[in-house]
JSON list of C-alpha atoms and ligand atoms in Angstrom, two decimals:
[
{"chain": "A", "resi": 680, "resn": "MET", "atom": "CA", "xyz": [-13.99, -25.74, 10.26]},
{"chain": "A", "resi": 681, "resn": "LEU", "atom": "CA", "xyz": [-12.86, -22.65, 8.37]},
{"chain": "A", "resi": 682, "resn": "GLN", "atom": "CA", "xyz": [-10.22, -23.27, 5.75]},
{"chain": "A", "resi": 683, "resn": "LYS", "atom": "CA", "xyz": [-7.28, -20.88, 5.90]},
{"chain": "A", "resi": 684, "resn": "LEU", "atom": "CA", "xyz": [-6.40, -19.53, 2.51]},
{"chain": "A", "resi": 685, "resn": "LEU", "atom": "CA", "xyz": [-3.09, -18.16, 1.41]},
{"chain": "A", "resi": 686, "resn": "VAL", "atom": "CA", "xyz": [-3.45, -14.63, 0.19]},
{"chain": "A", "resi": 687, "resn": "LEU", "atom": "CA", "xyz": [-0.89, -13.32, -2.20]},
{"chain": "A", "resi": 688, "resn": "VAL", "atom": "CA", "xyz": [-0.12, -9.65, -2.27]},
{"chain": "A", "resi": 689, "resn": "PHE", "atom": "CA", "xyz": [2.21, -8.29, -4.88]},
{"chain": "A", "resi": 690, "resn": "TRP", "atom": "CA", "xyz": [3.85, -4.98, -4.64]},
{"chain": "A", "resi": 691, "resn": "ILE", "atom": "CA", "xyz": [5.61, -3.35, -7.54]},
{"chain": "A", "resi": 692, "resn": "GLN", "atom": "CA", "xyz": [6.67, 0.11, -8.29]},
{"chain": "A", "resi": 693, "resn": "LEU", "atom": "CA", "xyz": [4.98, 2.32, -10.78]},
{"chain": "A", "resi": 694, "resn": "ALA", "atom": "CA", "xyz": [6.07, 5.86, -10.22]},
{"chain": "A", "resi": 695, "resn": "TRP", "atom": "CA", "xyz": [9.68, 6.70, -10.70]},
{"chain": "A", "resi": 696, "resn": "LYS", "atom": "CA", "xyz": [10.71, 10.28, -11.01]},
{"chain": "A", "resi": 697, "resn": "SER", "atom": "CA", "xyz": [14.22, 10.84, -12.26]},
{"chain": "A", "resi": 698, "resn": "THR", "atom": "CA", "xyz": [14.84, 13.37, -9.52]},
{"chain": "A", "resi": 699, "resn": "GLN", "atom": "CA", "xyz": [13.54, 11.18, -6.73]},
{"chain": "A", "resi": 700, "resn": "GLN", "atom": "CA", "xyz": [14.66, 7.93, -5.22]},
{"chain": "A", "resi": 701, "resn": "LEU", "atom": "CA", "xyz": [11.77, 5.72, -4.34]},
{"chain": "A", "resi": 702, "resn": "GLU", "atom": "CA", "xyz": [11.85, 2.79, -2.01]},
{"chain": "A", "resi": 703, "resn": "GLN", "atom": "CA", "xyz": [9.06, 0.33, -1.47]},
{"chain": "A", "resi": 704, "resn": "ASN", "atom": "CA", "xyz": [8.96, -2.50, 1.02]},
{"chain": "A", "resi": 705, "resn": "PRO", "atom": "CA", "xyz": [8.30, -5.33, 0.79]},
{"chain": "A", "resi": 706, "resn": "GLN", "atom": "CA", "xyz": [8.23, -6.17, -2.90]},
{"chain": "A", "resi": 707, "resn": "PHE", "atom": "CA", "xyz": [6.37, -9.45, -2.67]},
{"chain": "A", "resi": 708, "resn": "LEU", "atom": "CA", "xyz": [4.63, -11.06, 0.20]},
{"chain": "A", "resi": 709, "resn": "HIS", "atom": "CA", "xyz": [2.38, -13.92, 1.09]},
{"chain": "A", "resi": 710, "resn": "ILE", "atom": "CA", "xyz": [0.05, -13.70, 4.01]},
{"chain": "A", "resi": 711, "resn": "GLN", "atom": "CA", "xyz": [-2.41, -15.95, 5.73]},
{"chain": "A", "resi": 712, "resn": "GLU", "atom": "CA", "xyz": [-6.05, -15.04, 5.52]},
{"chain": "A", "resi": 713, "resn": "GLY", "atom": "CA", "xyz": [-6.87, -13.02, 8.59]},
{"chain": "A", "resi": 714, "resn": "GLY", "atom": "CA", "xyz": [-3.33, -11.69, 8.92]},
{"chain": "A", "resi": 715, "resn": "ASN", "atom": "CA", "xyz": [-2.16, -8.09, 8.92]},
{"chain": "A", "resi": 716, "resn": "VAL", "atom": "CA", "xyz": [0.20, -6.58, 6.44]},
{"chain": "A", "resi": 717, "resn": "THR", "atom": "CA", "xyz": [1.96, -3.22, 6.20]},
{"chain": "A", "resi": 718, "resn": "MET", "atom": "CA", "xyz": [3.53, -1.77, 3.06]},
{"chain": "A", "resi": 719, "resn": "HIS", "atom": "CA", "xyz": [5.80, 1.24, 2.92]},
{"chain": "A", "resi": 720, "resn": "CYS", "atom": "CA", "xyz": [6.93, 3.68, 0.32]},
{"chain": "A", "resi": 721, "resn": "ASN", "atom": "CA", "xyz": [9.43, 6.40, 1.01]},
{"chain": "A", "resi": 722, "resn": "SER", "atom": "CA", "xyz": [11.20, 8.89, -1.16]},
{"chain": "A", "resi": 723, "resn": "SER", "atom": "CA", "xyz": [14.10, 11.30, -1.05]},
{"chain": "A", "resi": 724, "resn": "GLY", "atom": "CA", "xyz": [11.77, 13.99, -2.37]},
{"chain": "A", "resi": 725, "resn": "THR", "atom": "CA", "xyz": [8.51, 15.40, -1.09]},
{"chain": "A", "resi": 726, "resn": "PHE", "atom": "CA", "xyz": [5.15, 14.35, -2.48]},
{"chain": "A", "resi": 727, "resn": "THR", "atom": "CA", "xyz": [2.45, 16.98, -2.94]},
{"chain": "A", "resi": 728, "resn": "PHE", "atom": "CA", "xyz": [-0.03, 14.14, -2.45]},
{"chain": "A", "resi": 729, "resn": "PHE", "atom": "CA", "xyz": [0.11, 10.36, -2.26]},
{"chain": "A", "resi": 730, "resn": "GLN", "atom": "CA", "xyz": [-2.24, 7.83, -3.78]},
{"chain": "A", "resi": 731, "resn": "TRP", "atom": "CA", "xyz": [-2.51, 4.11, -3.18]},
{"chain": "A", "resi": 732, "resn": "TYR", "atom": "CA", "xyz": [-3.98, 1.88, -5.87]},
{"chain": "A", "resi": 733, "resn": "ARG", "atom": "CA", "xyz": [-4.78, -1.80, -6.07]},
{"chain": "A", "resi": 734, "resn": "GLU", "atom": "CA", "xyz": [-4.65, -3.58, -9.39]},
{"chain": "A", "resi": 735, "resn": "LYS", "atom": "CA", "xyz": [-5.93, -7.05, -10.19]},
{"chain": "A", "resi": 736, "resn": "PRO", "atom": "CA", "xyz": [-5.31, -9.10, -13.29]},
{"chain": "A", "resi": 737, "resn": "GLU", "atom": "CA", "xyz": [-7.53, -8.00, -16.19]},
{"chain": "A", "resi": 738, "resn": "GLN", "atom": "CA", "xyz": [-8.57, -4.89, -14.30]},
{"chain": "A", "resi": 739, "resn": "GLY", "atom": "CA", "xyz": [-7.33, -1.35, -14.21]},
{"chain": "A", "resi": 740, "resn": "PRO", "atom": "CA", "xyz": [-5.93, 0.13, -11.02]},
{"chain": "A", "resi": 741, "resn": "VAL", "atom": "CA", "xyz": [-8.52, 1.04, -8.41]},
{"chain": "A", "resi": 742, "resn": "LEU", "atom": "CA", "xyz": [-7.86, 4.05, -6.22]},
{"chain": "A", "resi": 743, "resn": "LEU", "atom": "CA", "xyz": [-7.88, 3.09, -2.56]},
{"chain": "A", "resi": 744, "resn": "MET", "atom": "CA", "xyz": [-6.76, 6.22, -0.80]},
{"chain": "A", "resi": 745, "resn": "THR", "atom": "CA", "xyz": [-5.52, 9.75, -1.42]},
{"chain": "A", "resi": 746, "resn": "LEU", "atom": "CA", "xyz": [-3.42, 11.52, 1.18]},
{"chain": "A", "resi": 747, "resn": "THR", "atom": "CA", "xyz": [-2.72, 15.21, 0.97]},
{"chain": "A", "resi": 748, "resn": "LYS", "atom": "CA", "xyz": [-1.76, 16.46, 4.41]},
{"chain": "A", "resi": 749, "resn": "PRO", "atom": "CA", "xyz": [1.28, 15.72, 6.59]},
{"chain": "A", "resi": 750, "resn": "LYS", "atom": "CA", "xyz": [0.59, 12.96, 9.14]},
{"chain": "A", "resi": 751, "resn": "GLU", "atom": "CA", "xyz": [-2.81, 12.38, 7.59]},
{"chain": "A", "resi": 752, "resn": "VAL", "atom": "CA", "xyz": [-4.42, 9.02, 8.39]},
{"chain": "A", "resi": 753, "resn": "LYS", "atom": "CA", "xyz": [-7.28, 7.62, 6.38]},
{"chain": "A", "resi": 754, "resn": "GLU", "atom": "CA", "xyz": [-9.23, 4.47, 7.05]},
{"chain": "A", "resi": 755, "resn": "LYS", "atom": "CA", "xyz": [-11.59, 2.54, 4.83]},
{"chain": "A", "resi": 756, "resn": "LYS", "atom": "CA", "xyz": [-12.91, -0.69, 6.23]},
{"chain": "A", "resi": 757, "resn": "ARG", "atom": "CA", "xyz": [-9.83, -2.84, 6.88]},
{"chain": "A", "resi": 758, "resn": "ILE", "atom": "CA", "xyz": [-7.37, -0.54, 5.11]},
{"chain": "A", "resi": 759, "resn": "ARG", "atom": "CA", "xyz": [-5.49, 2.23, 6.82]},
{"chain": "A", "resi": 760, "resn": "ALA", "atom": "CA", "xyz": [-3.12, 4.62, 5.05]},
{"chain": "A", "resi": 761, "resn": "GLN", "atom": "CA", "xyz": [-0.80, 7.11, 6.65]},
{"chain": "A", "resi": 762, "resn": "PHE", "atom": "CA", "xyz": [1.23, 9.99, 5.26]},
{"chain": "A", "resi": 763, "resn": "GLY", "atom": "CA", "xyz": [4.57, 10.89, 6.83]},
{"chain": "A", "resi": 764, "resn": "GLU", "atom": "CA", "xyz": [5.17, 14.12, 8.66]},
{"chain": "A", "resi": 765, "resn": "ALA", "atom": "CA", "xyz": [7.48, 15.43, 5.93]},
{"chain": "A", "resi": 766, "resn": "LYS", "atom": "CA", "xyz": [5.27, 14.07, 3.11]},
{"chain": "A", "resi": 767, "resn": "LYS", "atom": "CA", "xyz": [8.13, 11.86, 1.99]},
{"chain": "A", "resi": 768, "resn": "ASP", "atom": "CA", "xyz": [6.72, 8.50, 2.95]},
{"chain": "A", "resi": 769, "resn": "SER", "atom": "CA", "xyz": [3.51, 6.60, 3.31]},
{"chain": "A", "resi": 770, "resn": "SER", "atom": "CA", "xyz": [2.37, 3.29, 4.71]},
{"chain": "A", "resi": 771, "resn": "LEU", "atom": "CA", "xyz": [-0.62, 1.10, 3.98]},
{"chain": "A", "resi": 772, "resn": "LEU", "atom": "CA", "xyz": [-1.90, -1.32, 6.58]},
{"chain": "A", "resi": 773, "resn": "ILE", "atom": "CA", "xyz": [-4.37, -4.06, 5.75]},
{"chain": "A", "resi": 774, "resn": "THR", "atom": "CA", "xyz": [-5.91, -5.84, 8.72]},
{"chain": "A", "resi": 775, "resn": "ALA", "atom": "CA", "xyz": [-7.66, -9.22, 8.67]},
{"chain": "A", "resi": 776, "resn": "ALA", "atom": "CA", "xyz": [-6.61, -9.88, 5.08]},
{"chain": "A", "resi": 777, "resn": "GLN", "atom": "CA", "xyz": [-9.09, -11.59, 2.78]},
{"chain": "A", "resi": 778, "resn": "PRO", "atom": "CA", "xyz": [-8.58, -13.34, -0.57]},
{"chain": "A", "resi": 779, "resn": "GLY", "atom": "CA", "xyz": [-10.03, -10.26, -2.27]},
{"chain": "A", "resi": 780, "resn": "ASP", "atom": "CA", "xyz": [-7.07, -8.22, -1.03]},
{"chain": "A", "resi": 781, "resn": "ALA", "atom": "CA", "xyz": [-4.69, -10.10, -3.30]},
{"chain": "A", "resi": 782, "resn": "GLY", "atom": "CA", "xyz": [-3.34, -7.94, -6.05]},
{"chain": "A", "resi": 783, "resn": "THR", "atom": "CA", "xyz": [-0.70, -5.42, -6.98]},
{"chain": "A", "resi": 784, "resn": "TYR", "atom": "CA", "xyz": [-0.43, -2.36, -4.84]},
{"chain": "A", "resi": 785, "resn": "LEU", "atom": "CA", "xyz": [0.85, 0.80, -6.44]},
{"chain": "B", "resi": 1425, "resn": "LIG", "atom": "C1", "xyz": [-4.22, -7.06, 13.26]},
{"chain": "B", "resi": 1425, "resn": "LIG", "atom": "O1", "xyz": [-4.43, -5.73, 13.64]},
{"chain": "B", "resi": 1425, "resn": "LIG", "atom": "C2", "xyz": [-5.59, -5.54, 14.44]},
{"chain": "B", "resi": 1425, "resn": "LIG", "atom": "C3", "xyz": [-5.81, -4.06, 14.64]},
{"chain": "B", "resi": 1425, "resn": "LIG", "atom": "O2", "xyz": [-4.63, -3.38, 14.91]},
{"chain": "B", "resi": 1425, "resn": "LIG", "atom": "C4", "xyz": [-5.38, -6.29, 15.74]},
{"chain": "B", "resi": 1425, "resn": "LIG", "atom": "O3", "xyz": [-6.51, -6.16, 16.56]},
{"chain": "B", "resi": 1425, "resn": "LIG", "atom": "C5", "xyz": [-5.16, -7.77, 15.43]},
{"chain": "B", "resi": 1425, "resn": "LIG", "atom": "O4", "xyz": [-4.87, -8.48, 16.61]},
{"chain": "B", "resi": 1425, "resn": "LIG", "atom": "C6", "xyz": [-4.03, -7.95, 14.45]},
{"chain": "B", "resi": 1425, "resn": "LIG", "atom": "N1", "xyz": [-3.97, -9.34, 14.04]},
{"chain": "B", "resi": 1425, "resn": "LIG", "atom": "C7", "xyz": [-2.84, -10.02, 13.95]},
{"chain": "B", "resi": 1425, "resn": "LIG", "atom": "C8", "xyz": [-2.95, -11.42, 13.43]},
{"chain": "B", "resi": 1425, "resn": "LIG", "atom": "O5", "xyz": [-1.75, -9.52, 14.24]},
{"chain": "B", "resi": 1426, "resn": "LIG", "atom": "C1", "xyz": [13.37, 4.65, 3.37]},
{"chain": "B", "resi": 1426, "resn": "LIG", "atom": "O1", "xyz": [13.28, 4.24, 4.73]},
{"chain": "B", "resi": 1426, "resn": "LIG", "atom": "C2", "xyz": [14.27, 3.34, 5.12]},
{"chain": "B", "resi": 1426, "resn": "LIG", "atom": "C3", "xyz": [13.95, 2.87, 6.51]},
{"chain": "B", "resi": 1426, "resn": "LIG", "atom": "O2", "xyz": [13.48, 3.92, 7.31]},
{"chain": "B", "resi": 1426, "resn": "LIG", "atom": "C4", "xyz": [15.63, 4.01, 4.99]},
{"chain": "B", "resi": 1426, "resn": "LIG", "atom": "O3", "xyz": [16.64, 3.10, 5.36]},
{"chain": "B", "resi": 1426, "resn": "LIG", "atom": "C5", "xyz": [15.83, 4.45, 3.56]},
{"chain": "B", "resi": 1426, "resn": "LIG", "atom": "O4", "xyz": [17.03, 5.16, 3.43]},
{"chain": "B", "resi": 1426, "resn": "LIG", "atom": "C6", "xyz": [14.69, 5.33, 3.10]},
{"chain": "B", "resi": 1426, "resn": "LIG", "atom": "N1", "xyz": [14.84, 5.60, 1.68]},
{"chain": "B", "resi": 1426, "resn": "LIG", "atom": "C7", "xyz": [14.68, 6.82, 1.15]},
{"chain": "B", "resi": 1426, "resn": "LIG", "atom": "C8", "xyz": [14.82, 6.90, -0.33]},
{"chain": "B", "resi": 1426, "resn": "LIG", "atom": "O5", "xyz": [14.43, 7.80, 1.83]}
]
């Protein structure tokens, strides 16, 4: 029988521009292996482009996805990132989460 593992995904904020208000949800979350998770970031200002990174302890941030166009959707394996129509927000969806997905998302 397959053992279900608890996957921990942390979510903290990195970029903070004095002229922009940034909001990221959720800040911390725990998910079951195999579960889906969506993270959001929205801003009062417009982004010229948006990048999602994952960072693990003792490692530098790894670039997951770069979005440059309004409403752009990019998919890599189980990760799907979407840019908002006004380039003010972005979401990251991870499907069928695995222990290797644990980390800090920036
Ligand atoms: C996760 O998302 C995928 C693709 O959208 C879907 O097929 C699957 O049923 C979802 N799993 C759960 C646990 O919600
Ligand atoms: C981000 O989105 C939420 C929900 O749509 C909204 O309540 C909030 O005001 C937004 N924040 C910014 C900075 O745009």
